[in-house]
Coordinates of C-alpha atoms and ligand atoms in Angstrom, one line a residue:
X1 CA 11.4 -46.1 -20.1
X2 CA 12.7 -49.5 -19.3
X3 CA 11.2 -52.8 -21.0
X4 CA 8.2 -54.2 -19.2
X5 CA 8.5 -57.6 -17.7
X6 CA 6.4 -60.1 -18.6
X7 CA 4.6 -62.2 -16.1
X8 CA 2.3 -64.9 -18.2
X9 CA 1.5 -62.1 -20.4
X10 CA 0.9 -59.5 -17.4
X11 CA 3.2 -56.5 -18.5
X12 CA 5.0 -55.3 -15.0
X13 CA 6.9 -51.7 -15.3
X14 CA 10.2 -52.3 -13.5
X15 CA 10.8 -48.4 -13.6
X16 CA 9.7 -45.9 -10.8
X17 CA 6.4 -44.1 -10.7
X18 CA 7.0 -40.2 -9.7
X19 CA 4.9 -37.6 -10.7
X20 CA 2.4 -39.4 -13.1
X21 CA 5.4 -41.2 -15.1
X22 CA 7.9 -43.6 -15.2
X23 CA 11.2 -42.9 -14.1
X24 CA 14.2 -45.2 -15.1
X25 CA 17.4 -45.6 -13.0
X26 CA 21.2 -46.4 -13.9
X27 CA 20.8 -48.8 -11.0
X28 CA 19.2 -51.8 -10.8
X29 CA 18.4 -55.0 -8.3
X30 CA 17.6 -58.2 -9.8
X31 CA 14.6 -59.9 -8.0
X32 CA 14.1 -63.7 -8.1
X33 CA 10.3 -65.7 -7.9
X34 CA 10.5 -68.3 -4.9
X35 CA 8.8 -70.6 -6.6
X36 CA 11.7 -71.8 -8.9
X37 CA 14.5 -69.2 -7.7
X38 CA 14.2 -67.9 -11.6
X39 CA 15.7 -64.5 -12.5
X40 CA 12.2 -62.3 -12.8
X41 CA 13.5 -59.0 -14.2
X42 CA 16.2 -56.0 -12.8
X43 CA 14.5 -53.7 -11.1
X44 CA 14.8 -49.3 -11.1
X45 CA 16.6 -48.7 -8.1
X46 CA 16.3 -45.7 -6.4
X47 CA 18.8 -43.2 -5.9
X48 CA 19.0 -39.6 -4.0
X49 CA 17.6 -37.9 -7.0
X50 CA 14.9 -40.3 -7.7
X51 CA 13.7 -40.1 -4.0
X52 CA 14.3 -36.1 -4.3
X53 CA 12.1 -36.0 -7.1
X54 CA 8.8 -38.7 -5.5
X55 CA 9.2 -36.0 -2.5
X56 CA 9.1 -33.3 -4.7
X57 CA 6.4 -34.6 -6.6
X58 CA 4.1 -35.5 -3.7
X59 CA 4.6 -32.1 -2.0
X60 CA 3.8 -30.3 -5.1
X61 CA 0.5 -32.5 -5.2
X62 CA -0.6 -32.2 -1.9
X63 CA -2.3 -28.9 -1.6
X64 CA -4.4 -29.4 -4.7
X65 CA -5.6 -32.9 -3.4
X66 CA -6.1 -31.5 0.0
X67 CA -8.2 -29.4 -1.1
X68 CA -10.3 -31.6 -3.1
X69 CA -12.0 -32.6 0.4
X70 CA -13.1 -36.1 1.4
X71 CA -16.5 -36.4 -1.0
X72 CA -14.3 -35.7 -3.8
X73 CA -11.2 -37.7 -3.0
X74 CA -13.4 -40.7 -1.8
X75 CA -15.3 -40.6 -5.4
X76 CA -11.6 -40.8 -7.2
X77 CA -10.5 -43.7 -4.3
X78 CA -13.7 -45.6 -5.1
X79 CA -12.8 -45.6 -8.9
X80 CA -9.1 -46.8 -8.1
X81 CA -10.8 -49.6 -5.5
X82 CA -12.7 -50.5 -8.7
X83 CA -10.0 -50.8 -11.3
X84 CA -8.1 -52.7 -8.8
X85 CA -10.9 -55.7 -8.3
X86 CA -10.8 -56.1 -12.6
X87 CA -7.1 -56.2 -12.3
X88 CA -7.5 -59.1 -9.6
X89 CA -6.7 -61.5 -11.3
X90 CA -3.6 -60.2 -12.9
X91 CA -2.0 -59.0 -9.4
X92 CA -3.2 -61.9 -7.8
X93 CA -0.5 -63.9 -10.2
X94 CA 2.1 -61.6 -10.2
X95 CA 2.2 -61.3 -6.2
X96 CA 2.4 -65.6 -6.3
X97 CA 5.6 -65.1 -8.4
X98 CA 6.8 -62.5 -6.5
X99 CA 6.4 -63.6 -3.0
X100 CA 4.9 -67.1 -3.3
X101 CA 1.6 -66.7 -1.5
X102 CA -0.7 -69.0 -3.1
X103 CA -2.8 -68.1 -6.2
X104 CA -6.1 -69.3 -4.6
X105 CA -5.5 -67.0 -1.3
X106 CA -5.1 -63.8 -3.3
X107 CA -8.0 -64.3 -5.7
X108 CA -10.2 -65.5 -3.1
X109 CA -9.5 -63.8 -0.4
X110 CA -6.4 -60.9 -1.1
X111 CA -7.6 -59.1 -3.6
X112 CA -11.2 -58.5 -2.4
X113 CA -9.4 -57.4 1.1
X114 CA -6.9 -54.8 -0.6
X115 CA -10.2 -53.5 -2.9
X116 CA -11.6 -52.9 0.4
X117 CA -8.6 -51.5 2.0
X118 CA -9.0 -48.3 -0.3
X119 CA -12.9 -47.8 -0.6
X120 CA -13.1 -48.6 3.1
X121 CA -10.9 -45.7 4.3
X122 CA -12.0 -43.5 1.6
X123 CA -16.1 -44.0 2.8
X124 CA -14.9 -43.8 6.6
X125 CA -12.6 -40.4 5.7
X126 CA -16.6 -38.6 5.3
X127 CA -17.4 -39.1 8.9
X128 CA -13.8 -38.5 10.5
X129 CA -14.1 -34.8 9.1
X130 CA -16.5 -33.9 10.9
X131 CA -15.9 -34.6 14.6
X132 CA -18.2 -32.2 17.1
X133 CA -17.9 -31.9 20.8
X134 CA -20.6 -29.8 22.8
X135 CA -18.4 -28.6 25.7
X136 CA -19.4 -26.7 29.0
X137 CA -17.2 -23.9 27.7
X138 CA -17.1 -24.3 24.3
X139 CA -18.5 -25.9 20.7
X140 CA -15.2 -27.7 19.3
X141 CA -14.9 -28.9 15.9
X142 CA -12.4 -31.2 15.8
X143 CA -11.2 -30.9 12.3
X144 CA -8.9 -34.3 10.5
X145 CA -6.5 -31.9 8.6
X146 CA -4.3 -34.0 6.2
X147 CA -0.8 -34.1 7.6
X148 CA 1.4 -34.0 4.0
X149 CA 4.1 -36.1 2.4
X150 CA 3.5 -39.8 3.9
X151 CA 6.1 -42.2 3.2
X152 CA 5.1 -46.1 3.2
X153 CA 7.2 -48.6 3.9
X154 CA 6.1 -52.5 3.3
X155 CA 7.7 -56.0 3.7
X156 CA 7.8 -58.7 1.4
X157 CA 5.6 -61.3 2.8
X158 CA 2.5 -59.3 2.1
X159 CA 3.2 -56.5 -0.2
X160 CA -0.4 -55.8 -2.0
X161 CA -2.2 -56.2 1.3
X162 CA 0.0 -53.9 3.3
X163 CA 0.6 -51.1 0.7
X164 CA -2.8 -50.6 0.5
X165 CA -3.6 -50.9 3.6
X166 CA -1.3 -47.9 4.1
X167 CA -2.6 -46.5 1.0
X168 CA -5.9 -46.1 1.6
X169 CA -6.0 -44.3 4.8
X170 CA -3.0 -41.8 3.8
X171 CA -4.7 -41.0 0.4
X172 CA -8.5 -40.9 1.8
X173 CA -7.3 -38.3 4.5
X174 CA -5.7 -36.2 2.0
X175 CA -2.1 -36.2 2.1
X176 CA 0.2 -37.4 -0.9
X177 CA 2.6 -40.3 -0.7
X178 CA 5.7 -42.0 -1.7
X179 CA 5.6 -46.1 -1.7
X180 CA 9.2 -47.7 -0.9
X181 CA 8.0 -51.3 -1.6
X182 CA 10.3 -54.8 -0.3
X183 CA 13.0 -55.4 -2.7
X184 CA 12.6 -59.0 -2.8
X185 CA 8.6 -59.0 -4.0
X186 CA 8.0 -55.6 -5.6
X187 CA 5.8 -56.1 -8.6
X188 CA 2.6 -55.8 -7.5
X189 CA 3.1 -51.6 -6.1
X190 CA 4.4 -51.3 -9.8
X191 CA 1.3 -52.4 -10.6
X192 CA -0.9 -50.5 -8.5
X193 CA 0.5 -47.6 -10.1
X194 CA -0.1 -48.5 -13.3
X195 CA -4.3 -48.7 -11.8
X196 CA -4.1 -45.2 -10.0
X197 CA -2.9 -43.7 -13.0
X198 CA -5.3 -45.2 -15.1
X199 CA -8.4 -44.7 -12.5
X200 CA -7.3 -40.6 -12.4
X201 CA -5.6 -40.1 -9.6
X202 CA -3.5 -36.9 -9.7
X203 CA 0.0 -36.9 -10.7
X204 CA 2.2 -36.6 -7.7
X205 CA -0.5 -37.9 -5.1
X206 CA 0.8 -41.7 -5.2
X207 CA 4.8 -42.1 -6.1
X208 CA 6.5 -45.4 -6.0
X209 CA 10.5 -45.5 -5.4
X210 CA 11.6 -48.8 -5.5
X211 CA 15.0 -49.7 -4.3
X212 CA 16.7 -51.5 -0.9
X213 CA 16.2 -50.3 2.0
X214 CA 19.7 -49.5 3.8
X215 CA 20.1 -46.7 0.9
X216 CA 16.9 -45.7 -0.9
X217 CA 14.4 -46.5 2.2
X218 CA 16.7 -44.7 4.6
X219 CA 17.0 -41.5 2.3
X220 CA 13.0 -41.2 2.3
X221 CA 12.5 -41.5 5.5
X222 CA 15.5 -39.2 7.0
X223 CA 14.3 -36.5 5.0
X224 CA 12.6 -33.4 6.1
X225 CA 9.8 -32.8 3.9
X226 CA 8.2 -35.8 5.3
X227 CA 4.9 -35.3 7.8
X228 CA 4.6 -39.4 8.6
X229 CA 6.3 -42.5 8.0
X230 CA 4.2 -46.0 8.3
X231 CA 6.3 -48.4 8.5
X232 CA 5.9 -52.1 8.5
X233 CA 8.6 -54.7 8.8
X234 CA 11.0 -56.3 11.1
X235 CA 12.4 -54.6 14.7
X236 CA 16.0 -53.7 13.8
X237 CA 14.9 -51.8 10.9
X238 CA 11.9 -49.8 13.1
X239 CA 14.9 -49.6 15.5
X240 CA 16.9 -47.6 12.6
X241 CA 14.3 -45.7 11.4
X242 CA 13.0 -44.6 14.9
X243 CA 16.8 -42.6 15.3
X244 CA 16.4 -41.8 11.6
X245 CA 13.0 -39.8 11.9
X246 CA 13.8 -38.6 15.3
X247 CA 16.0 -36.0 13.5
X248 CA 12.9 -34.2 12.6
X249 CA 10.3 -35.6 15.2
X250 CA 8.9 -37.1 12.2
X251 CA 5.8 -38.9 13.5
X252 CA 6.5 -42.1 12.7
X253 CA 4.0 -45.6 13.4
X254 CA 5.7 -49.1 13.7
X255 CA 4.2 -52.6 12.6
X256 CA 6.4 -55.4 13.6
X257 CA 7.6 -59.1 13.9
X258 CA 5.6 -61.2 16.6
X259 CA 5.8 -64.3 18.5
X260 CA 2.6 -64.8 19.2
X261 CA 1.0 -67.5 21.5
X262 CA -1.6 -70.2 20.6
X263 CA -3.3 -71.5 23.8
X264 CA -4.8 -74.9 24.2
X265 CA -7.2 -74.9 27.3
X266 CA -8.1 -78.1 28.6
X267 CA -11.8 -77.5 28.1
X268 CA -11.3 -76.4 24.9
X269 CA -12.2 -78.0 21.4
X270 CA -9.5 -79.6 19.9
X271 CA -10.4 -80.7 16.5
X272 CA -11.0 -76.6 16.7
X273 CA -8.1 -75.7 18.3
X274 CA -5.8 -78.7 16.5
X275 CA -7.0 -77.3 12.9
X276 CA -6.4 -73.4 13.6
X277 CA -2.9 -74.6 14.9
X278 CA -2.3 -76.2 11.4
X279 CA -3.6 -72.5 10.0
X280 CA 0.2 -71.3 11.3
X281 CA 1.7 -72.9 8.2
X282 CA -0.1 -70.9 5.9
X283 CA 2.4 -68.4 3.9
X284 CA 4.8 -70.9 5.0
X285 CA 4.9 -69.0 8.2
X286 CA 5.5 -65.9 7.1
X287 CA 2.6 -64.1 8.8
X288 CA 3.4 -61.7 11.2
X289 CA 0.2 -62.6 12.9
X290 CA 0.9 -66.2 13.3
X291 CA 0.5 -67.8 16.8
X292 CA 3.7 -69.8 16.8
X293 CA 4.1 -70.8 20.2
X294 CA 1.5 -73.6 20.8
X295 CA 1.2 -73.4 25.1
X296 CA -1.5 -76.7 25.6
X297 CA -2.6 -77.3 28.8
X298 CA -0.8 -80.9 30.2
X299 CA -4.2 -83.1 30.6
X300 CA -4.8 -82.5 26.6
X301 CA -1.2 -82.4 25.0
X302 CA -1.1 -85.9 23.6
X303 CA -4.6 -85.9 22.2
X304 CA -3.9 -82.3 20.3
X305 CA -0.6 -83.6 19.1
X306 CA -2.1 -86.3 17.6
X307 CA -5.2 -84.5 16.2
X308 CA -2.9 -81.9 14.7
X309 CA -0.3 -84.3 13.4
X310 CA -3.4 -85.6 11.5
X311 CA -4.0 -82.4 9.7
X312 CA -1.0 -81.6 8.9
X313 CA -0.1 -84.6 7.0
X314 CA -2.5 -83.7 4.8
X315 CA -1.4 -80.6 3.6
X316 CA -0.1 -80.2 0.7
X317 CA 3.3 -78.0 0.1
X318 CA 4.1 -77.0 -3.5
X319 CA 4.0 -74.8 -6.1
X320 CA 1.7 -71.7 -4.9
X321 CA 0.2 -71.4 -8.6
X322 CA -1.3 -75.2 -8.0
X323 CA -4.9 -74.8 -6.7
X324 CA -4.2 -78.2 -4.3
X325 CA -1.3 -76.2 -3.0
X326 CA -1.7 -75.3 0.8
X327 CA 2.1 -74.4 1.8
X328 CA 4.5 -72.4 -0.6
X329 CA 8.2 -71.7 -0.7
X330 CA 10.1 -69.6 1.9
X331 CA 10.4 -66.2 0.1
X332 CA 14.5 -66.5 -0.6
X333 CA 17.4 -68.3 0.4
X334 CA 18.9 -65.7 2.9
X335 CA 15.2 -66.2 4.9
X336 CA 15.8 -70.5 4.1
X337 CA 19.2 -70.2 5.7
X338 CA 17.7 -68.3 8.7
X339 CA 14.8 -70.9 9.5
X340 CA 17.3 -74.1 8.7
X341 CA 19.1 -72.3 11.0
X342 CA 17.0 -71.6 13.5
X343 CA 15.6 -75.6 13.8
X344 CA 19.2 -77.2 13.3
X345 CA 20.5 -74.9 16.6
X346 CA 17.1 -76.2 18.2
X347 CA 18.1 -79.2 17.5
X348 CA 21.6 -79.3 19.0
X349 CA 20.3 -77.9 22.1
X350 CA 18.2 -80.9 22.6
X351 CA 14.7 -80.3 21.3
X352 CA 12.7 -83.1 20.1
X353 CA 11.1 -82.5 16.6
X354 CA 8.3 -83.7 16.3
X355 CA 7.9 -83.5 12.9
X356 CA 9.4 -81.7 9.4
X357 CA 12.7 -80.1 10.9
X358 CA 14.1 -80.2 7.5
X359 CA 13.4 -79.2 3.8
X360 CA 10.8 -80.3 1.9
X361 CA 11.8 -83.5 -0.9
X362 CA 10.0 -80.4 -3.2
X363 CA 13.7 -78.8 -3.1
X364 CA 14.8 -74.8 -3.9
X365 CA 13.0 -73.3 -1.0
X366 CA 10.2 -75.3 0.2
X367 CA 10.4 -75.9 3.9
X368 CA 8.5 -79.0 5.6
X369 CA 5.9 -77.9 8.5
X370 CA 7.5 -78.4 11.6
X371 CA 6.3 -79.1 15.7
X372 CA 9.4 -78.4 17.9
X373 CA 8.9 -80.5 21.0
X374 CA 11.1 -80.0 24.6
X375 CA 11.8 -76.4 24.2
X376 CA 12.6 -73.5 27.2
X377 CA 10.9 -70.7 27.6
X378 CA 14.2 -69.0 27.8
X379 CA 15.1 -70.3 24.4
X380 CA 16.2 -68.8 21.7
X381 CA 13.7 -70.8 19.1
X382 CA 10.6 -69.5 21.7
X383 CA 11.6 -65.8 22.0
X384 CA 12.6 -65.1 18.6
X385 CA 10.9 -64.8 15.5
X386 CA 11.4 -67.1 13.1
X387 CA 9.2 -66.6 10.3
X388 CA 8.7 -69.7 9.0
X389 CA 6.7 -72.7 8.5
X390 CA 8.1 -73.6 12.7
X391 CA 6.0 -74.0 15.8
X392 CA 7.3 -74.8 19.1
X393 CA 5.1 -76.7 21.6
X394 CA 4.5 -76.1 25.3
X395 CA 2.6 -77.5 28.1
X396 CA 0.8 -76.1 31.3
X397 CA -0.8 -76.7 34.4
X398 CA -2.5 -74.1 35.4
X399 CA -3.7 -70.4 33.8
X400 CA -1.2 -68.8 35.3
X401 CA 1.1 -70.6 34.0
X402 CA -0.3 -70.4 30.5
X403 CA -0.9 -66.6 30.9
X404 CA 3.2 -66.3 32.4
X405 CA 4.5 -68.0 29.3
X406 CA 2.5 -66.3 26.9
X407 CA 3.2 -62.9 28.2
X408 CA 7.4 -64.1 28.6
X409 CA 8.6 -62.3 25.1
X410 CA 9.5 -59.1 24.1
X411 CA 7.0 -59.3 21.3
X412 CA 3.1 -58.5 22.0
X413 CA 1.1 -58.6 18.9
X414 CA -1.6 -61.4 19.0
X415 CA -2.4 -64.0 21.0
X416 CA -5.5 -66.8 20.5
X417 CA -6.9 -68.9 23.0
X418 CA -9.2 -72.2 22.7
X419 CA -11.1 -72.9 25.9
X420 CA -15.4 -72.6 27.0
X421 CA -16.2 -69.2 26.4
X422 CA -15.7 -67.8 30.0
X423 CA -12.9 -69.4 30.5
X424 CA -11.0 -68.4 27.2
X425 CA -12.2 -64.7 28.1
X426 CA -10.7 -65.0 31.4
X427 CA -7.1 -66.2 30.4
X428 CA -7.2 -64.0 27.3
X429 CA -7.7 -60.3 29.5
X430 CA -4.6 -61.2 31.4
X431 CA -2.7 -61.5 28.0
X432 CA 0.2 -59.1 26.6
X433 CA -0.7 -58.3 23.0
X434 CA -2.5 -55.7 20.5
X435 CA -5.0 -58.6 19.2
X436 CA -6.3 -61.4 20.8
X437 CA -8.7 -64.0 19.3
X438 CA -11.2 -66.3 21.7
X439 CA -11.8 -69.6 19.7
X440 CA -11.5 -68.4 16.5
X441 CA -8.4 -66.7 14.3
X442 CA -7.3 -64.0 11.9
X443 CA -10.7 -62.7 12.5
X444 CA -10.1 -59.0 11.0
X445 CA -12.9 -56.1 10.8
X446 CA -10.7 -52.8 9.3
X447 CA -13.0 -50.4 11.6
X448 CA -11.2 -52.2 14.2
X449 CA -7.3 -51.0 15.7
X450 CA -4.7 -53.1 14.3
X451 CA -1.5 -53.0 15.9
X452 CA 0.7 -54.7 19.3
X453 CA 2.6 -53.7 22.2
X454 CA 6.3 -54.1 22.9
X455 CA 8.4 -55.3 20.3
X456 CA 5.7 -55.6 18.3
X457 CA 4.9 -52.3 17.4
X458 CA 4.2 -48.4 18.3
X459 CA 0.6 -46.9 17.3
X460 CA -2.6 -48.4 15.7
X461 CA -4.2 -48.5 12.3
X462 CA -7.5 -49.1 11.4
X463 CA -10.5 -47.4 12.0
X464 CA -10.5 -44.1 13.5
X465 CA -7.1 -45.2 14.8
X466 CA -5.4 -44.5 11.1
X467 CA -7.0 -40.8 10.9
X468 CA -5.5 -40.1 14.2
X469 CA -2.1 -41.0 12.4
X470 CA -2.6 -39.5 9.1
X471 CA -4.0 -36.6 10.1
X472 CA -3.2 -33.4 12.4
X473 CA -5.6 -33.1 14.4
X474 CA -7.0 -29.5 15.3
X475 CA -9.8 -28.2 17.6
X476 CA -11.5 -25.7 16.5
X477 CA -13.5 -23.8 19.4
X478 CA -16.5 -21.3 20.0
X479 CA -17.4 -19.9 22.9
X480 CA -20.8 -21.3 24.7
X481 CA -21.9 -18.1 26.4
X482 CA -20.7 -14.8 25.4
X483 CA -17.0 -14.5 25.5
X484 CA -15.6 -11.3 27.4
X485 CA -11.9 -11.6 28.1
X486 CA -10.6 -11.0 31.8
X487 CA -6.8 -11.5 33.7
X488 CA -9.1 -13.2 36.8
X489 CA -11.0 -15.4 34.4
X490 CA -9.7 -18.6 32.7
Ligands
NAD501 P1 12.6 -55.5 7.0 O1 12.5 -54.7 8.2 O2 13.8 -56.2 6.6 O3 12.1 -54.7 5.7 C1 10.9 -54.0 5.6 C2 11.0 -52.9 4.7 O4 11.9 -51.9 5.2 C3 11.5 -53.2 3.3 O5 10.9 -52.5 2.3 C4 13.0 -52.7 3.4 O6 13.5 -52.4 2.2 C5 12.8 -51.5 4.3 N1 14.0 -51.0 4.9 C6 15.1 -51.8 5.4 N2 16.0 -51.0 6.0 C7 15.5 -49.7 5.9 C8 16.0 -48.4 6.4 N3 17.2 -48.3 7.0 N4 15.2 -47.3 6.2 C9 14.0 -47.4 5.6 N5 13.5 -48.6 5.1 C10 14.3 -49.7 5.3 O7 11.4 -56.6 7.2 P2 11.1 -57.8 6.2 O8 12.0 -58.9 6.4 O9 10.8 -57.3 4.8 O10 9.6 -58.2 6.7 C11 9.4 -59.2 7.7 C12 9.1 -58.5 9.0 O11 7.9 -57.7 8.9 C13 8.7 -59.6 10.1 O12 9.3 -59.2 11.3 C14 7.2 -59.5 10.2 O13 6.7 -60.0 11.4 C15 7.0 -58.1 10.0 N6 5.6 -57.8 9.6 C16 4.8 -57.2 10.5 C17 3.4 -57.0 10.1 C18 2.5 -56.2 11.1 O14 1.5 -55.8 10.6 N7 2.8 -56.1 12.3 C19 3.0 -57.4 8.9 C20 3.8 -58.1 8.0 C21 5.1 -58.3 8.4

């Protein structure tokens, strides 16, 4: 066993978890905090054998916790929700030095989410069982049978909220699973393991392989003994892994990059509307959610602008372990290089900024908030994703207009619009996306689907909607009336 890293006193295992224990590796990735670009630890990286063994491991665990059926499994998922609320505090700090998500997010809002994330799906995992259908030919039980070996796949900018978002469905339907978490923030999955083997779950039912994704990610995923892969992350990569679990028709769901769209009506409220528009900063941008094309109807531009502009001075970027702290670092200078990018080609194509556009006096990563002004929708700074603390602005004269730009990117994961009621319901049926919010934002309910349409993802999670992924689903069927086989009957 490699030596723990310490973390203000918080011992973090850089090994792998496989099979109950921790596995060491001969290779190693170093992995930096944003908040200071200081060396955090070297990392177990995984190679073929280690990802040979987390498969083996979670195959060999699967009937045995199959078995168990949902009462049981959802008791032992309760007890690992548990343990993870009185680590709260402790992952809640190592995620802000891992990813640079503020401190005060992740213990006031985070950790009770992730908590949730695994007793939710573990309560909701009793009913799914149990699905009945009174047919005119036959009684069907429609059984959730757990599908096997899951393999997880999570990005950096939310690692403890994704994983167990993943986690908790996978594990509550009752297959076994192997965690590949982002090599650029992976403490917090070492972590969890630590919590599910201390809370009793099985050996082999939750594996962690830690590693980069062009080697160790694309070995677990290609491989054969997997039933699903849930992946989340960014479109070139679903793109690879889509031809890589092809080779086996490995069901496989996608949750991507967006470029979502923020609409301004002119009837709408714009202190409202000005203040959720500031919200887009938050993780520096780095929500996959965030509605970063701001589409304001003509008649109200001006007077947003300037109600935003006043929020947004006020917000304070900094260290993401200062309570006053409302903006944190970019997560690491590759993803500083490609926003500084993005803005300075904006830039030289004309756009006004309106302000930030540059980095923060703060230095090392920070990133000042920034309102790009004068934009195309043909643009590359509108139709790509930058994922960063950058908004473009837009105006409109009519709804179709707002709906046509809206709707004119690849992506299609959320949209918001501000507006009176009915006329915010109106403009938001006719939009292009998985989510979409009427006066209000990041609204989330987990019985809900969760998931968007082109570029932005294939398949839902949530609800009922992760079952139908986990799971295979089977029908089991009686005959209604007596059953008496005939060649002229059906
Ligand atoms: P990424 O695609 O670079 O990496 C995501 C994960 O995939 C990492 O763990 C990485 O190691 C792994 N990976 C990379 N290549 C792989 C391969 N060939 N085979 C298997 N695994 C591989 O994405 P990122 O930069 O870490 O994350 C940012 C992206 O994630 C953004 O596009 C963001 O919008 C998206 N995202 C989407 C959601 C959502 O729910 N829709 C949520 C958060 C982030």
């Amino acid at each position: 066993m490699t030596a723990f890293i310490d973390i203000d006193g918080i011992q973090v295992s850089p090994d792998h978890y496989i099979d109950g224990h921790r596995v060491g590796s001969s290779e190693s990735f170093a992995d930096h905090s944003p908040i200071d670009g200081r060396l955090i630890g070297h990392i177990a990286a995984g190679l073929p054998e280690h990802c040979d063994a987390a498969l083996d491991a979670a195959r060999r665990a699967f009937p045995a916790w199959a078995a168990l059926g949902p009462a049981a499994r959802a008791e032992r998922l309760l007890a690992f929700a548990e343990a993870f609320k009185r680590r709260g505090d402790d992952l809640a700090r190592v995620e802000s030095e891992d990813n640079g998500m503020l401190v005060t997010r992740l213990r006031g809002h985070q950790v009770e989410r992730c908590a949730h994330n695994i007793a939710f799906f573990a309560q909701q995992a009793l009913q799914q069982q149990d699905h009945r259908i009174e047919g005119k030919n036959a009684r069907h039980h429609v059984r959730y049978d757990p599908a096997g070996v899951c393999v997880l796949i999570t990005p950096w900018n939310s690692p403890m909220m994704l994983t167990t978002w993943k986690l908790g469905p996978a594990l509550a339907a009752g297959n076994t699973v192997v965690v590949k978490p982002p090599e650029w923030a992976p403490l917090t999955c070492s972590l969890l393991a630590d919590i599910a083997h201390q809370a009793g779950i099985p050996p082999g039912v939750f594996n962690v392989v830690q590693g980069l994704g062009a080697t160790t990610g694309a070995a677990l995923v290609a491989d054969p003994r997997v039933a699903r892969v849930s992946f989340t992350g960014s479109v070139p990569t679903a793109k690879t892994i889509a031809a890589a679990t092809a080779r086996h028709l490995t069901p496989t769901s996608f949750e991507l990059g967006g470029k979502s769209p923020l609409i301004v009506l002119p009837d709408a409220d714009l202190d409202l509307a000005a203040a959720t528009a500031a919200l887009q900063y938050r993780n520096a941008g780095q929500v996959c959610l965030a509605g970063t094309r701001l589409l304001v109807h003509a008649d109200v531009a001006d007077d947003f602008v300037a109600r935003m502009k006043k929020v947004v001075d006020g917000l304070k970027v900094g260290d993401p372990r200062e309570p006053a702290t409302e903006i944190g670092p970019l997560i690491h200078p590759r993803q500083f290089d490609k926003v500084t990018g993005y803005v300075e080609r904006a830039r030289a194509r004309g756009a006004r900024i309106l302000w930030g556009g540059r980095p923060h006096p703060q230095g090392s990563l920070y990133y000042e908030p920034t309102l790009i002004d004068g934009v195309e929708q043909e643009d590359e700074i509108v139709q790509e994703e930058v994922f960063g603390p950058v908004l473009t602005l837009q105006r409109f004269t009519s709804d179709g207009e707002a709906v046509h730009l809206a709707n004119g990117t690849r992506y299609g994961l959320a949209a918001t619009v501000f507006g009176a009621p009915d006329h915010a319901a109106v403009v938001g049926r006719q939009l292009r996306a998985g989510m979409v919010w009427l006066n209000a934002f990041f609204l989330r309910d987990l019985e809900a689907p969760f998931g968007g349409v082109g570029d932005s993802g294939i398949g839902r999670e949530g609800g009922h909607w992760s079952f139908d992924f986990f799971c295979d689903i089977k029908d089991v069927m009686q005959p209604q009336k007596p059953y008496a086989p005939a060649f002229a009957g059906r």
